[in-house]
Tab-separated table of C-alpha atoms and ligand atoms in Angstrom:
chain	number	residue	atom	x	y	z
A	1	MET	CA	-23.942	-66.049	53.612
A	2	THR	CA	-21.863	-63.940	55.904
A	3	HIS	CA	-19.044	-65.454	57.886
A	4	PRO	CA	-20.357	-66.577	61.302
A	5	ARG	CA	-17.619	-64.711	63.205
A	6	MET	CA	-18.160	-61.528	61.269
A	7	GLY	CA	-19.326	-58.650	63.442
A	8	ARG	CA	-22.066	-56.214	62.534
A	9	ASN	CA	-19.514	-53.547	61.505
A	10	GLU	CA	-17.965	-55.931	58.976
A	11	GLU	CA	-21.376	-57.020	57.717
A	12	LEU	CA	-22.579	-53.450	57.310
A	13	PHE	CA	-19.348	-52.402	55.639
A	14	ALA	CA	-19.663	-55.225	53.116
A	15	ARG	CA	-23.262	-54.212	52.418
A	16	ALA	CA	-22.373	-50.523	52.272
A	17	GLN	CA	-19.636	-51.114	49.725
A	18	ARG	CA	-22.166	-52.652	47.376
A	19	CYS	CA	-24.449	-49.613	47.335
A	20	ILE	CA	-22.243	-46.630	48.335
A	21	PRO	CA	-18.832	-45.927	46.722
A	22	GLY	CA	-16.230	-47.145	49.210
A	23	GLY	CA	-19.074	-47.799	51.638
A	24	VAL	CA	-19.028	-44.240	52.988
A	25	ASN	CA	-20.548	-40.846	52.315
A	26	SER	CA	-17.314	-38.932	53.003
A	27	PRO	CA	-13.940	-40.523	52.197
A	28	VAL	CA	-11.987	-40.284	55.481
A	29	ARG	CA	-14.683	-42.341	57.228
A	30	ALA	CA	-13.563	-45.405	55.276
A	31	PHE	CA	-10.485	-46.046	57.506
A	32	ARG	CA	-8.342	-46.300	54.349
A	33	SER	CA	-5.533	-44.372	56.002
A	34	VAL	CA	-5.379	-46.542	59.150
A	35	GLY	CA	-6.680	-49.803	57.691
A	36	GLY	CA	-9.370	-52.050	59.147
A	37	THR	CA	-13.146	-51.786	59.229
A	38	PRO	CA	-14.868	-48.505	59.976
A	39	ARG	CA	-17.153	-48.569	62.993
A	40	PHE	CA	-20.793	-48.086	62.071
A	41	ILE	CA	-22.225	-45.861	64.758
A	42	ALA	CA	-25.581	-46.802	66.192
A	43	ARG	CA	-25.968	-44.062	68.796
A	44	ALA	CA	-24.125	-41.505	70.866
A	45	GLN	CA	-24.495	-39.914	74.281
A	46	GLY	CA	-22.302	-37.343	76.028
A	47	PRO	CA	-18.644	-38.250	75.349
A	48	TYR	CA	-19.470	-41.726	74.019
A	49	ILE	CA	-20.421	-43.406	70.759
A	50	TRP	CA	-21.626	-46.999	70.376
A	51	ASP	CA	-20.943	-49.068	67.290
A	52	ALA	CA	-23.227	-51.558	65.574
A	53	ASP	CA	-21.885	-54.358	67.808
A	54	GLY	CA	-22.866	-52.383	70.909
A	55	ARG	CA	-19.252	-51.537	71.790
A	56	ARG	CA	-18.749	-48.201	73.517
A	57	TYR	CA	-15.960	-45.768	72.651
A	58	ILE	CA	-14.835	-42.473	74.114
A	59	ASP	CA	-15.308	-40.217	71.088
A	60	LEU	CA	-12.463	-37.791	70.350
A	61	VAL	CA	-13.740	-36.934	66.875
A	62	GLY	CA	-17.073	-35.344	67.783
A	63	SER	CA	-18.399	-35.619	64.224
A	64	TRP	CA	-15.187	-33.837	63.110
A	65	GLY	CA	-15.830	-30.819	65.305
A	66	PRO	CA	-19.488	-29.919	65.758
A	67	MET	CA	-20.262	-31.830	68.976
A	68	ILE	CA	-18.706	-29.379	71.451
A	69	VAL	CA	-21.498	-29.796	74.029
A	70	GLY	CA	-21.329	-33.589	73.729
A	71	HIS	CA	-23.695	-35.949	71.970
A	72	ALA	CA	-27.468	-35.839	72.438
A	73	HIS	CA	-27.398	-32.968	74.923
A	74	PRO	CA	-30.926	-32.773	76.425
A	75	ALA	CA	-31.275	-29.005	75.885
A	76	VAL	CA	-30.258	-29.363	72.240
A	77	LEU	CA	-32.571	-32.317	71.620
A	78	GLU	CA	-35.470	-30.455	73.224
A	79	ALA	CA	-34.854	-27.432	70.968
A	80	VAL	CA	-34.650	-29.629	67.863
A	81	ASN	CA	-37.836	-31.517	68.757
A	82	ARG	CA	-39.718	-28.320	69.469
A	83	ALA	CA	-38.646	-26.777	66.155
A	84	ALA	CA	-39.458	-29.952	64.207
A	85	ARG	CA	-43.003	-29.997	65.577
A	86	ASP	CA	-43.546	-26.583	63.999
A	87	GLY	CA	-42.533	-27.784	60.548
A	88	LEU	CA	-39.286	-28.799	58.884
A	89	SER	CA	-38.699	-26.188	56.202
A	90	PHE	CA	-40.564	-23.186	54.820
A	91	GLY	CA	-38.303	-21.621	52.180
A	92	ALA	CA	-39.280	-18.275	53.670
A	93	PRO	CA	-37.684	-16.098	56.360
A	94	THR	CA	-38.148	-16.891	60.069
A	95	GLU	CA	-37.745	-15.027	63.349
A	96	ALA	CA	-35.372	-17.742	64.588
A	97	GLU	CA	-32.856	-17.114	61.802
A	98	VAL	CA	-32.877	-13.378	62.553
A	99	GLU	CA	-32.256	-14.071	66.217
A	100	PHE	CA	-29.480	-16.505	65.263
A	101	ALA	CA	-27.817	-13.971	62.939
A	102	GLU	CA	-27.956	-11.363	65.727
A	103	ARG	CA	-26.269	-13.834	68.055
A	104	LEU	CA	-23.451	-14.478	65.540
A	105	LEU	CA	-22.885	-10.731	65.124
A	106	ARG	CA	-22.717	-10.309	68.897
A	107	MET	CA	-20.268	-13.184	69.376
A	108	LEU	CA	-18.021	-12.306	66.409
A	109	PRO	CA	-17.687	-8.524	66.116
A	110	SER	CA	-15.889	-8.694	62.738
A	111	ILE	CA	-19.170	-9.959	61.267
A	112	GLU	CA	-21.447	-7.024	60.436
A	113	GLN	CA	-23.781	-9.074	58.283
A	114	VAL	CA	-24.074	-12.795	57.847
A	115	ARG	CA	-25.766	-15.272	55.552
A	116	LEU	CA	-26.676	-18.814	56.560
A	117	VAL	CA	-25.938	-21.816	54.344
A	118	SER	CA	-25.952	-25.591	54.880
A	119	SER	CA	-22.299	-26.696	54.773
A	120	GLY	CA	-18.800	-25.359	55.235
A	121	THR	CA	-18.109	-26.025	51.568
A	122	GLU	CA	-20.986	-23.773	50.599
A	123	ALA	CA	-19.774	-21.077	53.000
A	124	THR	CA	-16.220	-20.928	51.611
A	125	MET	CA	-17.351	-21.265	48.002
A	126	SER	CA	-19.788	-18.379	48.475
A	127	ALA	CA	-17.256	-16.230	50.360
A	128	ILE	CA	-14.780	-16.607	47.508
A	129	ARG	CA	-17.347	-15.743	44.854
A	130	LEU	CA	-18.278	-12.729	46.945
A	131	ALA	CA	-14.635	-11.646	47.330
A	132	ARG	CA	-14.111	-11.942	43.586
A	133	GLY	CA	-17.316	-10.067	42.850
A	134	ALA	CA	-16.602	-7.317	45.355
A	135	THR	CA	-13.019	-6.716	44.170
A	136	GLY	CA	-13.536	-7.427	40.477
A	137	ARG	CA	-10.422	-9.613	40.622
A	138	ALA	CA	-9.943	-13.315	39.908
A	139	LYS	CA	-6.914	-14.628	41.790
A	140	LEU	CA	-6.972	-16.148	45.218
A	141	ILE	CA	-4.286	-17.372	47.577
A	142	LYS	CA	-4.658	-20.490	49.681
A	143	PHE	CA	-2.135	-22.508	51.668
A	144	GLU	CA	-1.134	-26.099	51.206
A	145	GLY	CA	-2.625	-28.318	53.903
A	146	CYS	CA	-5.552	-25.984	54.611
A	147	TYR	CA	-8.900	-27.499	53.680
A	148	HIS	CA	-11.758	-25.261	52.659
A	149	GLY	CA	-14.295	-27.797	51.480
A	150	HIS	CA	-14.558	-29.412	48.084
A	151	ALA	CA	-15.397	-26.554	45.699
A	152	ASP	CA	-13.479	-26.897	42.417
A	153	ALA	CA	-11.258	-23.822	42.735
A	154	LEU	CA	-10.088	-24.990	46.174
A	155	LEU	CA	-9.185	-28.572	45.304
A	156	VAL	CA	-5.632	-27.618	44.524
A	157	LYS	CA	-2.181	-28.698	45.532
A	158	ALA	CA	1.018	-26.749	45.136
A	159	GLY	CA	2.505	-26.635	41.658
A	160	SER	CA	6.056	-27.680	40.860
A	161	GLY	CA	7.629	-24.508	42.201
A	162	ALA	CA	6.585	-21.889	44.701
A	163	LEU	CA	4.337	-19.239	43.168
A	164	THR	CA	3.267	-21.414	40.297
A	165	PHE	CA	-0.435	-21.881	40.017
A	166	GLY	CA	-1.814	-24.884	41.780
A	167	ASN	CA	-2.661	-28.171	40.129
A	168	PRO	CA	-6.056	-29.759	40.673
A	169	SER	CA	-5.874	-32.301	43.511
A	170	SER	CA	-8.926	-34.156	42.230
A	171	ALA	CA	-9.896	-35.628	38.912
A	172	GLY	CA	-12.831	-33.805	37.383
A	173	VAL	CA	-11.401	-30.368	38.081
A	174	PRO	CA	-10.191	-28.834	34.803
A	175	PRO	CA	-6.904	-26.924	35.196
A	176	GLU	CA	-8.668	-23.798	33.891
A	177	THR	CA	-10.790	-23.918	37.044
A	178	THR	CA	-7.759	-23.670	39.319
A	179	GLN	CA	-5.617	-21.384	37.154
A	180	HIS	CA	-6.430	-18.447	39.423
A	181	THR	CA	-5.637	-20.303	42.643
A	182	ILE	CA	-2.170	-19.648	44.044
A	183	VAL	CA	-1.005	-22.222	46.586
A	184	LEU	CA	1.612	-21.132	49.124
A	185	ASP	CA	3.257	-22.659	52.206
A	186	TYR	CA	1.534	-22.146	55.544
A	187	ASN	CA	3.471	-19.935	57.969
A	188	ASP	CA	5.788	-18.662	55.202
A	189	CYS	CA	5.721	-14.838	55.258
A	190	GLU	CA	8.353	-14.386	52.556
A	191	GLN	CA	6.391	-16.348	49.960
A	192	LEU	CA	3.311	-14.355	50.779
A	193	LYS	CA	5.131	-11.028	50.351
A	194	ASP	CA	6.635	-12.242	47.114
A	195	ALA	CA	3.218	-13.269	45.751
A	196	PHE	CA	1.739	-9.850	46.568
A	197	ASP	CA	4.776	-8.109	45.086
A	198	ARG	CA	4.253	-9.906	41.827
A	199	MET	CA	0.478	-10.136	41.591
A	200	GLY	CA	-0.999	-7.870	44.282
A	201	ALA	CA	-3.274	-5.963	41.924
A	202	HIS	CA	-4.950	-9.180	40.734
A	203	ILE	CA	-5.517	-10.898	44.066
A	204	ALA	CA	-9.169	-10.936	45.154
A	205	CYS	CA	-8.608	-12.686	48.474
A	206	VAL	CA	-6.482	-14.778	50.745
A	207	ILE	CA	-8.309	-17.661	52.410
A	208	VAL	CA	-6.707	-19.288	55.441
A	209	GLU	CA	-7.457	-21.507	58.396
A	210	PRO	CA	-6.146	-19.116	61.085
A	211	ILE	CA	-5.302	-22.198	63.119
A	212	ALA	CA	-5.003	-25.127	60.752
A	213	GLY	CA	-7.041	-28.151	61.742
A	214	ASN	CA	-7.063	-30.170	58.549
A	215	MET	CA	-3.351	-31.069	58.450
A	216	ASN	CA	-3.547	-32.214	62.041
A	217	LEU	CA	-3.326	-29.100	64.271
A	218	VAL	CA	-0.865	-26.421	63.145
A	219	ARG	CA	-0.821	-23.000	64.791
A	220	ALA	CA	-0.249	-19.984	62.603
A	221	SER	CA	2.510	-17.688	63.783
A	222	GLU	CA	1.401	-14.200	64.823
A	223	GLU	CA	3.710	-12.778	62.196
A	224	PHE	CA	2.152	-14.885	59.441
A	225	LEU	CA	-1.393	-13.684	60.116
A	226	GLN	CA	-0.318	-10.077	60.753
A	227	THR	CA	1.653	-10.011	57.505
A	228	MET	CA	-1.351	-11.416	55.676
A	229	ARG	CA	-3.668	-8.794	57.161
A	230	GLN	CA	-1.299	-5.965	56.206
A	231	LEU	CA	-0.692	-7.207	52.674
A	232	CYS	CA	-4.409	-7.649	52.011
A	233	SER	CA	-5.184	-4.138	53.253
A	234	ARG	CA	-2.326	-2.583	51.303
A	235	HIS	CA	-3.243	-4.306	48.038
A	236	GLY	CA	-7.029	-4.117	48.284
A	237	ALA	CA	-7.498	-7.886	48.656
A	238	LEU	CA	-9.983	-9.366	51.115
A	239	LEU	CA	-8.843	-11.558	53.992
A	240	ILE	CA	-11.076	-14.577	54.565
A	241	PHE	CA	-10.658	-16.473	57.812
A	242	ASP	CA	-12.052	-19.943	57.307
A	243	GLU	CA	-13.209	-20.633	60.851
A	244	VAL	CA	-15.484	-23.530	59.922
A	245	MET	CA	-13.432	-25.641	62.317
A	246	THR	CA	-11.998	-23.073	64.749
A	247	GLY	CA	-15.136	-20.919	65.147
A	248	PHE	CA	-16.625	-21.409	68.654
A	249	ARG	CA	-14.093	-24.226	69.080
A	250	VAL	CA	-10.700	-22.721	69.939
A	251	ALA	CA	-12.303	-19.831	71.849
A	252	ARG	CA	-15.668	-18.116	72.234
A	253	GLY	CA	-14.657	-15.567	69.570
A	254	GLY	CA	-12.819	-18.025	67.326
A	255	ALA	CA	-9.176	-17.835	66.255
A	256	GLN	CA	-9.638	-14.172	65.291
A	257	SER	CA	-10.170	-13.309	68.950
A	258	LEU	CA	-6.994	-15.163	69.981
A	259	TYR	CA	-4.850	-13.334	67.410
A	260	ALA	CA	-6.772	-10.033	67.640
A	261	ILE	CA	-6.985	-9.835	63.848
A	262	VAL	CA	-10.071	-8.591	62.047
A	263	PRO	CA	-10.676	-10.483	58.791
A	264	ASP	CA	-12.892	-8.992	56.077
A	265	LEU	CA	-14.930	-12.183	55.804
A	266	THR	CA	-15.327	-15.204	58.059
A	267	THR	CA	-16.738	-18.625	57.249
A	268	LEU	CA	-18.366	-20.732	59.946
A	269	GLY	CA	-19.766	-24.241	60.149
A	270	LYS	CA	-19.421	-27.320	62.331
A	271	VAL	CA	-20.019	-25.992	65.903
A	272	ILE	CA	-22.585	-23.384	64.807
A	273	GLY	CA	-24.882	-26.197	63.669
A	274	GLY	CA	-24.314	-28.319	66.773
A	275	GLY	CA	-24.504	-31.452	64.592
A	276	MET	CA	-27.102	-30.319	62.042
A	277	PRO	CA	-26.297	-29.014	58.522
A	278	LEU	CA	-25.767	-25.323	59.199
A	279	ALA	CA	-22.933	-23.008	58.203
A	280	ALA	CA	-22.483	-19.301	57.508
A	281	PHE	CA	-20.342	-16.636	55.945
A	282	GLY	CA	-20.243	-13.018	56.935
A	283	GLY	CA	-18.147	-9.942	57.499
A	284	ARG	CA	-17.908	-6.356	56.311
A	285	ARG	CA	-21.280	-4.785	55.612
A	286	ASP	CA	-20.092	-3.089	52.390
A	287	VAL	CA	-18.838	-6.422	51.078
A	288	MET	CA	-21.932	-8.390	52.123
A	289	ALA	CA	-24.050	-5.756	50.368
A	290	GLN	CA	-22.701	-7.111	47.079
A	291	LEU	CA	-24.793	-10.270	47.543
A	292	ALA	CA	-28.089	-10.855	45.770
A	293	PRO	CA	-30.750	-9.521	46.190
A	294	LEU	CA	-28.894	-6.271	47.072
A	295	GLY	CA	-25.942	-6.664	44.746
A	296	PRO	CA	-24.709	-8.557	41.695
A	297	VAL	CA	-23.125	-11.620	43.391
A	298	TYR	CA	-25.530	-14.554	43.210
A	299	GLN	CA	-25.874	-16.966	46.110
A	300	ALA	CA	-28.867	-18.990	47.287
A	301	GLY	CA	-30.062	-22.186	49.003
A	302	THR	CA	-33.363	-24.064	49.300
A	303	LEU	CA	-32.613	-25.203	52.850
A	304	SER	CA	-30.511	-22.197	53.948
A	305	GLY	CA	-31.438	-21.121	57.463
A	306	ASN	CA	-33.400	-24.338	57.954
A	307	PRO	CA	-35.484	-23.892	61.134
A	308	VAL	CA	-34.538	-27.218	62.727
A	309	ALA	CA	-30.816	-26.689	62.055
A	310	VAL	CA	-31.045	-23.116	63.364
A	311	ALA	CA	-32.772	-24.333	66.552
A	312	CYS	CA	-29.981	-26.871	67.041
A	313	GLY	CA	-27.295	-24.231	66.476
A	314	ARG	CA	-28.984	-21.762	68.771
A	315	ALA	CA	-29.303	-24.265	71.632
A	316	THR	CA	-25.645	-25.218	71.180
A	317	LEU	CA	-24.413	-21.616	71.190
A	318	GLU	CA	-26.529	-20.873	74.282
A	319	LEU	CA	-24.621	-23.611	76.091
A	320	VAL	CA	-21.173	-22.449	74.966
A	321	GLU	CA	-21.989	-18.905	76.054
A	322	GLN	CA	-22.346	-19.994	79.674
A	323	PRO	CA	-19.637	-18.504	81.908
A	324	GLY	CA	-16.493	-20.602	82.174
A	325	PHE	CA	-17.406	-22.956	79.311
A	326	TYR	CA	-14.253	-22.361	77.251
A	327	GLU	CA	-11.972	-22.075	80.265
A	328	THR	CA	-13.114	-25.490	81.527
A	329	LEU	CA	-12.824	-27.105	78.115
A	330	ALA	CA	-9.390	-25.654	77.395
A	331	ALA	CA	-8.047	-26.716	80.810
A	332	ARG	CA	-9.330	-30.268	80.360
A	333	THR	CA	-7.937	-30.508	76.840
A	334	GLN	CA	-4.600	-29.207	78.064
A	335	SER	CA	-4.520	-31.839	80.798
A	336	LEU	CA	-5.350	-34.545	78.247
A	337	VAL	CA	-2.476	-33.364	76.053
A	338	ASN	CA	-0.097	-33.271	79.042
A	339	GLY	CA	-1.137	-36.803	79.963
A	340	LEU	CA	-0.569	-38.112	76.438
A	341	VAL	CA	2.835	-36.430	76.143
A	342	GLN	CA	3.830	-37.811	79.555
A	343	GLU	CA	2.856	-41.364	78.569
A	344	ALA	CA	4.712	-41.095	75.262
A	345	LYS	CA	7.851	-39.972	77.115
A	346	GLU	CA	7.609	-42.769	79.659
A	347	HIS	CA	7.389	-45.318	76.891
A	348	ARG	CA	10.095	-43.582	74.828
A	349	GLN	CA	7.648	-43.227	71.952
A	350	ALA	CA	8.225	-40.446	69.437
A	351	PHE	CA	4.824	-38.826	69.893
A	352	THR	CA	3.944	-35.330	70.985
A	353	ALA	CA	0.770	-33.260	71.250
A	354	ASP	CA	-0.551	-29.704	71.312
A	355	SER	CA	-3.909	-28.024	71.819
A	356	VAL	CA	-5.684	-24.729	71.325
A	357	GLY	CA	-8.910	-24.516	73.291
A	358	SER	CA	-10.652	-27.861	72.859
A	359	MET	CA	-8.939	-28.790	69.598
A	360	PHE	CA	-5.849	-30.962	69.892
A	361	GLY	CA	-3.160	-32.451	67.717
A	362	LEU	CA	-1.446	-35.752	68.415
A	363	TYR	CA	1.667	-36.167	66.284
A	364	SER	CA	3.788	-39.236	65.654
A	365	SER	CA	6.852	-37.021	65.741
A	366	LEU	CA	9.125	-35.553	68.410
A	367	GLN	CA	8.293	-31.971	67.549
A	368	VAL	CA	5.038	-30.108	67.221
A	369	PRO	CA	4.831	-29.324	63.473
A	370	ARG	CA	4.660	-25.732	62.297
A	371	SER	CA	4.455	-26.383	58.550
A	372	PHE	CA	2.755	-28.736	56.111
A	373	ALA	CA	6.124	-30.393	55.355
A	374	GLN	CA	6.686	-31.085	59.058
A	375	VAL	CA	3.216	-32.594	59.355
A	376	MET	CA	3.899	-34.830	56.373
A	377	ALA	CA	7.134	-35.992	57.988
A	378	CYS	CA	5.175	-37.612	60.869
A	379	ASP	CA	5.395	-41.394	61.047
A	380	LYS	CA	2.095	-42.576	59.644
A	381	GLU	CA	2.693	-46.277	60.369
A	382	ARG	CA	3.458	-45.601	64.015
A	383	PHE	CA	0.315	-43.495	64.325
A	384	ASN	CA	-1.746	-46.291	62.744
A	385	ARG	CA	-0.527	-48.858	65.273
A	386	PHE	CA	-1.341	-46.461	68.090
A	387	PHE	CA	-4.762	-45.714	66.584
A	388	HIS	CA	-5.724	-49.406	66.527
A	389	ALA	CA	-4.301	-50.036	70.003
A	390	MET	CA	-6.493	-47.173	71.275
A	391	LEU	CA	-9.562	-48.338	69.340
A	392	GLU	CA	-9.231	-51.797	70.913
A	393	ARG	CA	-9.252	-50.073	74.294
A	394	GLY	CA	-12.412	-48.145	73.519
A	395	VAL	CA	-10.953	-44.786	72.458
A	396	TYR	CA	-12.047	-43.447	69.077
A	397	LEU	CA	-9.409	-41.137	67.574
A	398	ALA	CA	-9.677	-39.616	64.101
A	399	PRO	CA	-8.760	-42.427	61.668
A	400	SER	CA	-5.782	-40.587	60.163
A	401	ALA	CA	-2.386	-39.347	61.327
A	402	PHE	CA	-3.197	-35.988	59.756
A	403	GLU	CA	-6.407	-34.985	61.523
A	404	ALA	CA	-6.997	-32.954	64.675
A	405	GLY	CA	-9.002	-34.225	67.653
A	406	PHE	CA	-11.831	-32.636	69.613
A	407	VAL	CA	-12.923	-32.666	73.244
A	408	SER	CA	-16.475	-31.856	74.361
A	409	ILE	CA	-17.737	-30.410	77.632
A	410	GLN	CA	-19.057	-33.910	78.464
A	411	HIS	CA	-15.510	-35.290	78.516
A	412	ASP	CA	-14.942	-34.819	82.242
A	413	GLU	CA	-11.720	-35.515	84.158
A	414	ALA	CA	-12.673	-39.167	84.743
A	415	VAL	CA	-13.302	-39.794	81.030
A	416	LEU	CA	-10.058	-38.092	80.012
A	417	ALA	CA	-8.158	-40.078	82.659
A	418	GLN	CA	-9.454	-43.223	80.934
A	419	VAL	CA	-8.058	-41.941	77.640
A	420	VAL	CA	-4.651	-41.408	79.232
A	421	GLN	CA	-4.799	-44.882	80.822
A	422	ALA	CA	-5.643	-46.366	77.415
A	423	ALA	CA	-2.679	-44.467	75.920
A	424	HIS	CA	-0.458	-45.913	78.663
A	425	GLU	CA	-1.422	-49.435	77.596
A	426	ALA	CA	-1.380	-48.629	73.879
A	427	PHE	CA	2.133	-47.161	73.996
A	428	SER	CA	3.278	-50.223	75.920
A	429	GLU	CA	1.757	-52.492	73.311
A	430	ILE	CA	3.310	-50.711	70.337
A	431	SER	CA	6.706	-50.524	72.114
A	432	ARG	CA	6.913	-54.304	72.251
B	501	LIG	C1	-14.876	-28.994	57.557
B	501	LIG	C2	-14.296	-27.793	56.937
B	501	LIG	C3	-14.816	-27.245	55.756
B	501	LIG	C4	-15.906	-27.917	54.955
B	501	LIG	O1	-17.082	-27.994	55.669
B	501	LIG	P1	-18.195	-29.066	55.193
B	501	LIG	O2	-19.345	-28.775	56.102
B	501	LIG	O3	-17.574	-30.415	55.415
B	501	LIG	O4	-18.497	-28.803	53.776
B	501	LIG	C5	-14.282	-26.062	55.295
B	501	LIG	N1	-13.287	-25.446	55.948
B	501	LIG	C6	-12.749	-25.951	57.078
B	501	LIG	C7	-11.666	-25.209	57.762
B	501	LIG	C8	-13.232	-27.144	57.600
B	501	LIG	O5	-12.660	-27.665	58.694
């Protein structure tokens, strides 16, 4: 028997924990970091999600990035329904995937050829195999705090000293699997130069989130990305921009358009699927030509280029291509951030915020972090109290002090004003 005062979320979570490890299908959903019971989502519309108890929340997670046009957008649903009526999967090429690839090439000029896959993890894993195959080298550089999905070689944390090889950050990853992964500090140009000085001839690629969104939001310095581009070119390594989160999110042309840097390969996901499992990797034609069936680098997928997912992605990208879309979103996100910072100041709470396009960071710290160490120095307990105070007031923030937030085009001024009002009350509550 369940407790009579138990809500549906609690009931479902108890049931879920019996049949699914931790009750969730992706760990951060479990609310372990903030404590409490995860909300089981029953439906979503525009800027809102409703939990299993019928409570409505303003959603600032947006499925961790994809929902840039808001939930259940009618044009997107129509496209998905239409595609589904024509069959769910063929395992053969389609006109729609060609049209979609052409659209990606047009929107991201650094991509000369692209291949569709089903998740960001697959995109980064494939891009790295391709970079290794194309260069004939084994080593790769990544940066602590950047997340590139859960492929073995990328589940690495920094070793004991700078420039040591990374240690696996998950059980089940043998150290031999990560022995070629070098983990450096984000925004540290000197370390990067040093690594290339010592090992330049063996480095296949550098993979980076050009604006980090998986250690909260951390902007790369211009110098950091420029240095990286120059070192890769000089040493014959490939530069991979992992824009799974930033692609079509921070700007129409992704982070690479904001920094005016041309990577050799780009990985995409999240927004390009509009909420369906769709991701991609692409870039230089000569490099992409190394992929099977043209070249020796194997890569494949039963559901790659799935017609329903492609229809969803296409409808989403058609909406974001409308004039003024990114300008409106960026201005609204900026005003949200200004409102939050203002409220924090008024309540003398050590919180600050930042945004790039429609991606924002809210930090329980006085300064906007520029490194992984600064992010880690944020006050997790203070964030957690704020998180729950906001949740009680119907605002759903990412359930972790170390995640970025996302605004959709359906979050209009009135909705964002409600978020700021909730923050006003939440800061008051946690100040007491
Ligand atoms: C989300 C994310 C991934 C992994 O994508 P999945 O679809 O979750 O596998 C990879 N890289 C970055 C930058 C991401 O934000």
